[in-house]
Amino acid sequence: MVRLGFLILILGMLSCKSQKGRQSIDDSDDGLTLLVQDGYSGIEAFESMVIRDQKTLNGFFAKINRTRKPGIPVPQIDFSKEMVVVICAGEQEGTEMPRLSKVDENAEEIVLAVDNLNPVKDVGTSLISSPFCVYKIPVTDRKITFQK
């Protein structure tokens, strides 16, 4: 009986791996900090957005969480100091997550590169995903430009 309970506990912990890795922190020196990433956004085409207020961020997560139970928690951001950049890769084969990196920065704009939009396709796998990632960056009035 004890063995059965232990086995159920171990299986339960292993089956929740979709919750792992969803929230992680990326400590890079370019000012971008990864807050959330996941393999399903429900957004069919590539989309990028800059979010400067909590209401818009809540709306984005409401759209992401409409088919999830439980949903992904909305990160709490101090929008007086930081803003949020969201990349939705759209529907694609495979599970490669999009990555964001700073390419250039000048007085008028910040150029961010979106990498890994064309994942390596696994032979025999027809997994369709729509990955997304959410980053925070220091607040700025400069234009944010995305480069694929």
PDB file of N, CA, C and O in Angstrom, residues 51-112:
ATOM      1  N   ILE A  51       4.224  46.011 -24.578  1.00  0.00           N
ATOM      2  CA  ILE A  51       3.152  46.291 -23.620  1.00  0.00           C
ATOM      3  C   ILE A  51       3.680  47.255 -22.578  1.00  0.00           C
ATOM      4  O   ILE A  51       4.697  46.995 -21.940  1.00  0.00           O
ATOM      5  N   ARG A  52       2.950  48.364 -22.385  1.00  0.00           N
ATOM      6  CA  ARG A  52       3.396  49.421 -21.479  1.00  0.00           C
ATOM      7  C   ARG A  52       2.463  49.641 -20.293  1.00  0.00           C
ATOM      8  O   ARG A  52       2.644  50.582 -19.528  1.00  0.00           O
ATOM      9  N   ASP A  53       1.435  48.757 -20.133  1.00  0.00           N
ATOM     10  CA  ASP A  53       0.528  48.911 -18.993  1.00  0.00           C
ATOM     11  C   ASP A  53      -0.020  47.548 -18.561  1.00  0.00           C
ATOM     12  O   ASP A  53      -0.055  46.609 -19.342  1.00  0.00           O
ATOM     13  N   GLN A  54      -0.447  47.478 -17.312  1.00  0.00           N
ATOM     14  CA  GLN A  54      -0.914  46.212 -16.723  1.00  0.00           C
ATOM     15  C   GLN A  54      -2.201  45.727 -17.373  1.00  0.00           C
ATOM     16  O   GLN A  54      -2.393  44.524 -17.546  1.00  0.00           O
ATOM     17  N   LYS A  55      -3.085  46.630 -17.777  1.00  0.00           N
ATOM     18  CA  LYS A  55      -4.352  46.229 -18.388  1.00  0.00           C
ATOM     19  C   LYS A  55      -4.112  45.466 -19.694  1.00  0.00           C
ATOM     20  O   LYS A  55      -4.738  44.426 -19.934  1.00  0.00           O
ATOM     21  N   THR A  56      -3.198  45.947 -20.527  1.00  0.00           N
ATOM     22  CA  THR A  56      -2.887  45.270 -21.789  1.00  0.00           C
ATOM     23  C   THR A  56      -2.222  43.923 -21.521  1.00  0.00           C
ATOM     24  O   THR A  56      -2.517  42.932 -22.201  1.00  0.00           O
ATOM     25  N   LEU A  57      -1.337  43.871 -20.530  1.00  0.00           N
ATOM     26  CA  LEU A  57      -0.690  42.604 -20.161  1.00  0.00           C
ATOM     27  C   LEU A  57      -1.732  41.596 -19.677  1.00  0.00           C
ATOM     28  O   LEU A  57      -1.702  40.430 -20.072  1.00  0.00           O
ATOM     29  N   ASN A  58      -2.656  42.037 -18.853  1.00  0.00           N
ATOM     30  CA  ASN A  58      -3.730  41.152 -18.383  1.00  0.00           C
ATOM     31  C   ASN A  58      -4.570  40.642 -19.553  1.00  0.00           C
ATOM     32  O   ASN A  58      -4.959  39.471 -19.582  1.00  0.00           O
ATOM     33  N   GLY A  59      -4.841  41.517 -20.533  1.00  0.00           N
ATOM     34  CA  GLY A  59      -5.600  41.116 -21.713  1.00  0.00           C
ATOM     35  C   GLY A  59      -4.874  40.063 -22.539  1.00  0.00           C
ATOM     36  O   GLY A  59      -5.490  39.111 -23.027  1.00  0.00           O
ATOM     37  N   PHE A  60      -3.558  40.226 -22.693  1.00  0.00           N
ATOM     38  CA  PHE A  60      -2.765  39.229 -23.425  1.00  0.00           C
ATOM     39  C   PHE A  60      -2.834  37.882 -22.719  1.00  0.00           C
ATOM     40  O   PHE A  60      -3.082  36.851 -23.348  1.00  0.00           O
ATOM     41  N   PHE A  61      -2.635  37.866 -21.402  1.00  0.00           N
ATOM     42  CA  PHE A  61      -2.668  36.596 -20.667  1.00  0.00           C
ATOM     43  C   PHE A  61      -4.082  36.006 -20.624  1.00  0.00           C
ATOM     44  O   PHE A  61      -4.240  34.789 -20.580  1.00  0.00           O
ATOM     45  N   ALA A  62      -5.114  36.834 -20.677  1.00  0.00           N
ATOM     46  CA  ALA A  62      -6.484  36.309 -20.759  1.00  0.00           C
ATOM     47  C   ALA A  62      -6.669  35.554 -22.074  1.00  0.00           C
ATOM     48  O   ALA A  62      -7.297  34.492 -22.109  1.00  0.00           O
ATOM     49  N   LYS A  63      -6.092  36.076 -23.150  1.00  0.00           N
ATOM     50  CA  LYS A  63      -6.171  35.409 -24.453  1.00  0.00           C
ATOM     51  C   LYS A  63      -5.389  34.089 -24.434  1.00  0.00           C
ATOM     52  O   LYS A  63      -5.856  33.072 -24.937  1.00  0.00           O
ATOM     53  N   ILE A  64      -4.208  34.088 -23.829  1.00  0.00           N
ATOM     54  CA  ILE A  64      -3.377  32.881 -23.728  1.00  0.00           C
ATOM     55  C   ILE A  64      -4.050  31.833 -22.840  1.00  0.00           C
ATOM     56  O   ILE A  64      -4.032  30.647 -23.144  1.00  0.00           O
ATOM     57  N   ASN A  65      -4.656  32.272 -21.756  1.00  0.00           N
ATOM     58  CA  ASN A  65      -5.194  31.355 -20.744  1.00  0.00           C
ATOM     59  C   ASN A  65      -6.629  30.902 -20.996  1.00  0.00           C
ATOM     60  O   ASN A  65      -7.166  30.134 -20.206  1.00  0.00           O
ATOM     61  N   ARG A  66      -7.245  31.318 -22.094  1.00  0.00           N
ATOM     62  CA  ARG A  66      -8.661  30.979 -22.292  1.00  0.00           C
ATOM     63  C   ARG A  66      -8.904  29.485 -22.437  1.00  0.00           C
ATOM     64  O   ARG A  66     -10.010  29.015 -22.180  1.00  0.00           O
ATOM     65  N   THR A  67      -7.894  28.711 -22.835  1.00  0.00           N
ATOM     66  CA  THR A  67      -8.081  27.260 -22.946  1.00  0.00           C
ATOM     67  C   THR A  67      -7.259  26.490 -21.918  1.00  0.00           C
ATOM     68  O   THR A  67      -7.126  25.276 -22.021  1.00  0.00           O
ATOM     69  N   ARG A  68      -6.720  27.163 -20.932  1.00  0.00           N
ATOM     70  CA  ARG A  68      -5.878  26.511 -19.917  1.00  0.00           C
ATOM     71  C   ARG A  68      -6.591  26.477 -18.581  1.00  0.00           C
ATOM     72  O   ARG A  68      -7.183  27.459 -18.163  1.00  0.00           O
ATOM     73  N   LYS A  69      -6.439  25.389 -17.918  1.00  0.00           N
ATOM     74  CA  LYS A  69      -6.909  25.256 -16.537  1.00  0.00           C
ATOM     75  C   LYS A  69      -5.862  24.468 -15.777  1.00  0.00           C
ATOM     76  O   LYS A  69      -5.687  23.295 -16.060  1.00  0.00           O
ATOM     77  N   PRO A  70      -5.094  24.998 -14.916  1.00  0.00           N
ATOM     78  CA  PRO A  70      -5.033  26.411 -14.524  1.00  0.00           C
ATOM     79  C   PRO A  70      -4.263  27.223 -15.554  1.00  0.00           C
ATOM     80  O   PRO A  70      -3.450  26.690 -16.307  1.00  0.00           O
ATOM     81  N   GLY A  71      -4.493  28.499 -15.546  1.00  0.00           N
ATOM     82  CA  GLY A  71      -3.815  29.389 -16.481  1.00  0.00           C
ATOM     83  C   GLY A  71      -2.419  29.765 -15.993  1.00  0.00           C
ATOM     84  O   GLY A  71      -2.053  29.535 -14.847  1.00  0.00           O
ATOM     85  N   ILE A  72      -1.661  30.351 -16.894  1.00  0.00           N
ATOM     86  CA  ILE A  72      -0.335  30.866 -16.540  1.00  0.00           C
ATOM     87  C   ILE A  72      -0.535  32.152 -15.748  1.00  0.00           C
ATOM     88  O   ILE A  72      -1.283  33.035 -16.186  1.00  0.00           O
ATOM     89  N   PRO A  73       0.105  32.286 -14.583  1.00  0.00           N
ATOM     90  CA  PRO A  73      -0.064  33.513 -13.800  1.00  0.00           C
ATOM     91  C   PRO A  73       0.508  34.729 -14.537  1.00  0.00           C
ATOM     92  O   PRO A  73       1.543  34.640 -15.193  1.00  0.00           O
ATOM     93  N   VAL A  74      -0.159  35.854 -14.407  1.00  0.00           N
ATOM     94  CA  VAL A  74       0.289  37.095 -15.032  1.00  0.00           C
ATOM     95  C   VAL A  74       1.434  37.671 -14.200  1.00  0.00           C
ATOM     96  O   VAL A  74       1.289  37.858 -12.995  1.00  0.00           O
ATOM     97  N   PRO A  75       2.578  37.940 -14.843  1.00  0.00           N
ATOM     98  CA  PRO A  75       3.695  38.524 -14.083  1.00  0.00           C
ATOM     99  C   PRO A  75       3.342  39.924 -13.584  1.00  0.00           C
ATOM    100  O   PRO A  75       2.647  40.681 -14.280  1.00  0.00           O
ATOM    101  N   GLN A  76       3.792  40.255 -12.406  1.00  0.00           N
ATOM    102  CA  GLN A  76       3.578  41.594 -11.860  1.00  0.00           C
ATOM    103  C   GLN A  76       4.776  42.463 -12.247  1.00  0.00           C
ATOM    104  O   GLN A  76       5.902  42.167 -11.884  1.00  0.00           O
ATOM    105  N   ILE A  77       4.514  43.516 -12.983  1.00  0.00           N
ATOM    106  CA  ILE A  77       5.549  44.388 -13.524  1.00  0.00           C
ATOM    107  C   ILE A  77       5.328  45.797 -12.989  1.00  0.00           C
ATOM    108  O   ILE A  77       4.197  46.280 -12.937  1.00  0.00           O
ATOM    109  N   ASP A  78       6.409  46.469 -12.620  1.00  0.00           N
ATOM    110  CA  ASP A  78       6.359  47.884 -12.264  1.00  0.00           C
ATOM    111  C   ASP A  78       6.534  48.671 -13.555  1.00  0.00           C
ATOM    112  O   ASP A  78       7.653  48.888 -14.018  1.00  0.00           O
ATOM    113  N   PHE A  79       5.414  49.080 -14.165  1.00  0.00           N
ATOM    114  CA  PHE A  79       5.456  49.731 -15.468  1.00  0.00           C
ATOM    115  C   PHE A  79       6.041  51.141 -15.418  1.00  0.00           C
ATOM    116  O   PHE A  79       6.255  51.745 -16.465  1.00  0.00           O
ATOM    117  N   SER A  80       6.340  51.655 -14.246  1.00  0.00           N
ATOM    118  CA  SER A  80       7.045  52.937 -14.177  1.00  0.00           C
ATOM    119  C   SER A  80       8.539  52.735 -14.435  1.00  0.00           C
ATOM    120  O   SER A  80       9.239  53.679 -14.809  1.00  0.00           O
ATOM    121  N   LYS A  81       9.020  51.500 -14.293  1.00  0.00           N
ATOM    122  CA  LYS A  81      10.446  51.203 -14.488  1.00  0.00           C
ATOM    123  C   LYS A  81      10.702  50.233 -15.634  1.00  0.00           C
ATOM    124  O   LYS A  81      11.802  50.195 -16.179  1.00  0.00           O
ATOM    125  N   GLU A  82       9.710  49.398 -15.969  1.00  0.00           N
ATOM    126  CA  GLU A  82       9.905  48.346 -16.972  1.00  0.00           C
ATOM    127  C   GLU A  82       8.713  48.285 -17.911  1.00  0.00           C
ATOM    128  O   GLU A  82       7.632  48.770 -17.591  1.00  0.00           O
ATOM    129  N   MET A  83       8.941  47.682 -19.077  1.00  0.00           N
ATOM    130  CA  MET A  83       7.866  47.380 -20.016  1.00  0.00           C
ATOM    131  C   MET A  83       8.058  45.956 -20.506  1.00  0.00           C
ATOM    132  O   MET A  83       9.092  45.338 -20.241  1.00  0.00           O
ATOM    133  N   VAL A  84       7.082  45.432 -21.208  1.00  0.00           N
ATOM    134  CA  VAL A  84       7.075  44.028 -21.592  1.00  0.00           C
ATOM    135  C   VAL A  84       7.091  43.915 -23.111  1.00  0.00           C
ATOM    136  O   VAL A  84       6.409  44.663 -23.804  1.00  0.00           O
ATOM    137  N   VAL A  85       7.887  42.957 -23.607  1.00  0.00           N
ATOM    138  CA  VAL A  85       7.943  42.640 -25.022  1.00  0.00           C
ATOM    139  C   VAL A  85       7.488  41.193 -25.179  1.00  0.00           C
ATOM    140  O   VAL A  85       7.982  40.302 -24.495  1.00  0.00           O
ATOM    141  N   VAL A  86       6.510  40.974 -26.081  1.00  0.00           N
ATOM    142  CA  VAL A  86       5.944  39.645 -26.302  1.00  0.00           C
ATOM    143  C   VAL A  86       6.206  39.222 -27.742  1.00  0.00           C
ATOM    144  O   VAL A  86       5.987  40.014 -28.665  1.00  0.00           O
ATOM    145  N   ILE A  87       6.677  37.999 -27.924  1.00  0.00           N
ATOM    146  CA  ILE A  87       6.859  37.415 -29.248  1.00  0.00           C
ATOM    147  C   ILE A  87       6.028  36.139 -29.315  1.00  0.00           C
ATOM    148  O   ILE A  87       6.206  35.234 -28.502  1.00  0.00           O
ATOM    149  N   CYS A  88       5.112  36.082 -30.271  1.00  0.00           N
ATOM    150  CA  CYS A  88       4.337  34.866 -30.547  1.00  0.00           C
ATOM    151  C   CYS A  88       4.798  34.373 -31.914  1.00  0.00           C
ATOM    152  O   CYS A  88       4.678  35.092 -32.907  1.00  0.00           O
ATOM    153  N   ALA A  89       5.341  33.175 -31.985  1.00  0.00           N
ATOM    154  CA  ALA A  89       5.932  32.662 -33.225  1.00  0.00           C
ATOM    155  C   ALA A  89       4.893  32.205 -34.236  1.00  0.00           C
ATOM    156  O   ALA A  89       5.221  32.002 -35.394  1.00  0.00           O
ATOM    157  N   GLY A  90       3.648  32.034 -33.824  1.00  0.00           N
ATOM    158  CA  GLY A  90       2.627  31.511 -34.729  1.00  0.00           C
ATOM    159  C   GLY A  90       2.702  29.993 -34.782  1.00  0.00           C
ATOM    160  O   GLY A  90       3.550  29.373 -34.138  1.00  0.00           O
ATOM    161  N   GLU A  91       1.815  29.388 -35.554  1.00  0.00           N
ATOM    162  CA  GLU A  91       1.806  27.932 -35.651  1.00  0.00           C
ATOM    163  C   GLU A  91       2.997  27.449 -36.462  1.00  0.00           C
ATOM    164  O   GLU A  91       3.326  28.010 -37.505  1.00  0.00           O
ATOM    165  N   GLN A  92       3.655  26.405 -35.948  1.00  0.00           N
ATOM    166  CA  GLN A  92       4.825  25.838 -36.609  1.00  0.00           C
ATOM    167  C   GLN A  92       4.968  24.378 -36.204  1.00  0.00           C
ATOM    168  O   GLN A  92       4.408  23.957 -35.206  1.00  0.00           O
ATOM    169  N   GLU A  93       5.706  23.617 -37.005  1.00  0.00           N
ATOM    170  CA  GLU A  93       6.002  22.228 -36.643  1.00  0.00           C
ATOM    171  C   GLU A  93       7.201  22.230 -35.716  1.00  0.00           C
ATOM    172  O   GLU A  93       8.163  22.956 -35.930  1.00  0.00           O
ATOM    173  N   GLY A  94       7.160  21.407 -34.699  1.00  0.00           N
ATOM    174  CA  GLY A  94       8.253  21.339 -33.732  1.00  0.00           C
ATOM    175  C   GLY A  94       7.958  22.177 -32.507  1.00  0.00           C
ATOM    176  O   GLY A  94       6.896  22.771 -32.373  1.00  0.00           O
ATOM    177  N   THR A  95       8.928  22.229 -31.608  1.00  0.00           N
ATOM    178  CA  THR A  95       8.712  22.892 -30.327  1.00  0.00           C
ATOM    179  C   THR A  95       9.759  23.949 -30.014  1.00  0.00           C
ATOM    180  O   THR A  95       9.921  24.327 -28.858  1.00  0.00           O
ATOM    181  N   GLU A  96      10.472  24.429 -30.994  1.00  0.00           N
ATOM    182  CA  GLU A  96      11.528  25.421 -30.757  1.00  0.00           C
ATOM    183  C   GLU A  96      10.919  26.742 -30.293  1.00  0.00           C
ATOM    184  O   GLU A  96      10.000  27.264 -30.912  1.00  0.00           O
ATOM    185  N   MET A  97      11.444  27.274 -29.202  1.00  0.00           N
ATOM    186  CA  MET A  97      10.955  28.534 -28.641  1.00  0.00           C
ATOM    187  C   MET A  97      11.634  29.718 -29.325  1.00  0.00           C
ATOM    188  O   MET A  97      12.826  29.668 -29.629  1.00  0.00           O
ATOM    189  N   PRO A  98      10.900  30.796 -29.554  1.00  0.00           N
ATOM    190  CA  PRO A  98      11.545  31.996 -30.091  1.00  0.00           C
ATOM    191  C   PRO A  98      12.452  32.618 -29.037  1.00  0.00           C
ATOM    192  O   PRO A  98      12.201  32.502 -27.843  1.00  0.00           O
ATOM    193  N   ARG A  99      13.505  33.259 -29.481  1.00  0.00           N
ATOM    194  CA  ARG A  99      14.452  33.947 -28.597  1.00  0.00           C
ATOM    195  C   ARG A  99      14.564  35.390 -29.061  1.00  0.00           C
ATOM    196  O   ARG A  99      14.511  35.680 -30.247  1.00  0.00           O
ATOM    197  N   LEU A 100      14.769  36.270 -28.124  1.00  0.00           N
ATOM    198  CA  LEU A 100      14.885  37.680 -28.414  1.00  0.00           C
ATOM    199  C   LEU A 100      16.255  38.161 -27.970  1.00  0.00           C
ATOM    200  O   LEU A 100      16.723  37.795 -26.891  1.00  0.00           O
ATOM    201  N   SER A 101      16.912  38.950 -28.805  1.00  0.00           N
ATOM    202  CA  SER A 101      18.213  39.519 -28.432  1.00  0.00           C
ATOM    203  C   SER A 101      18.306  40.927 -28.996  1.00  0.00           C
ATOM    204  O   SER A 101      17.696  41.252 -30.015  1.00  0.00           O
ATOM    205  N   LYS A 102      19.063  41.755 -28.307  1.00  0.00           N
ATOM    206  CA  LYS A 102      19.236  43.135 -28.730  1.00  0.00           C
ATOM    207  C   LYS A 102      20.330  43.192 -29.786  1.00  0.00           C
ATOM    208  O   LYS A 102      21.441  42.719 -29.569  1.00  0.00           O
ATOM    209  N   VAL A 103      20.003  43.760 -30.953  1.00  0.00           N
ATOM    210  CA  VAL A 103      20.941  43.858 -32.065  1.00  0.00           C
ATOM    211  C   VAL A 103      21.605  45.224 -32.092  1.00  0.00           C
ATOM    212  O   VAL A 103      22.815  45.342 -32.245  1.00  0.00           O
ATOM    213  N   ASP A 104      20.806  46.262 -31.947  1.00  0.00           N
ATOM    214  CA  ASP A 104      21.317  47.623 -32.055  1.00  0.00           C
ATOM    215  C   ASP A 104      20.492  48.534 -31.161  1.00  0.00           C
ATOM    216  O   ASP A 104      19.313  48.273 -30.900  1.00  0.00           O
ATOM    217  N   GLU A 105      21.122  49.615 -30.739  1.00  0.00           N
ATOM    218  CA  GLU A 105      20.452  50.578 -29.884  1.00  0.00           C
ATOM    219  C   GLU A 105      21.034  51.948 -30.201  1.00  0.00           C
ATOM    220  O   GLU A 105      22.251  52.123 -30.237  1.00  0.00           O
ATOM    221  N   ASN A 106      20.174  52.920 -30.477  1.00  0.00           N
ATOM    222  CA  ASN A 106      20.627  54.290 -30.675  1.00  0.00           C
ATOM    223  C   ASN A 106      19.631  55.231 -30.012  1.00  0.00           C
ATOM    224  O   ASN A 106      18.735  54.785 -29.305  1.00  0.00           O
ATOM    225  N   ALA A 107      19.763  56.511 -30.257  1.00  0.00           N
ATOM    226  CA  ALA A 107      18.931  57.509 -29.579  1.00  0.00           C
ATOM    227  C   ALA A 107      17.460  57.423 -29.970  1.00  0.00           C
ATOM    228  O   ALA A 107      16.590  57.819 -29.190  1.00  0.00           O
ATOM    229  N   GLU A 108      17.165  56.912 -31.180  1.00  0.00           N
ATOM    230  CA  GLU A 108      15.786  56.871 -31.648  1.00  0.00           C
ATOM    231  C   GLU A 108      15.103  55.521 -31.476  1.00  0.00           C
ATOM    232  O   GLU A 108      13.890  55.464 -31.327  1.00  0.00           O
ATOM    233  N   GLU A 109      15.866  54.421 -31.554  1.00  0.00           N
ATOM    234  CA  GLU A 109      15.218  53.121 -31.541  1.00  0.00           C
ATOM    235  C   GLU A 109      16.101  52.035 -30.922  1.00  0.00           C
ATOM    236  O   GLU A 109      17.309  52.187 -30.797  1.00  0.00           O
ATOM    237  N   ILE A 110      15.435  50.945 -30.579  1.00  0.00           N
ATOM    238  CA  ILE A 110      16.090  49.726 -30.115  1.00  0.00           C
ATOM    239  C   ILE A 110      15.684  48.629 -31.100  1.00  0.00           C
ATOM    240  O   ILE A 110      14.492  48.438 -31.348  1.00  0.00           O
ATOM    241  N   VAL A 111      16.662  47.933 -31.677  1.00  0.00           N
ATOM    242  CA  VAL A 111      16.390  46.867 -32.629  1.00  0.00           C
ATOM    243  C   VAL A 111      16.572  45.527 -31.922  1.00  0.00           C
ATOM    244  O   VAL A 111      17.646  45.251 -31.380  1.00  0.00           O
ATOM    245  N   LEU A 112      15.518  44.712 -31.921  1.00  0.00           N
ATOM    246  CA  LEU A 112      15.545  43.396 -31.286  1.00  0.00           C
ATOM    247  C   LEU A 112      15.418  42.326 -32.364  1.00  0.00           C
ATOM    248  O   LEU A 112      14.560  42.425 -33.244  1.00  0.00           O
TER     249      LEU A 112
END
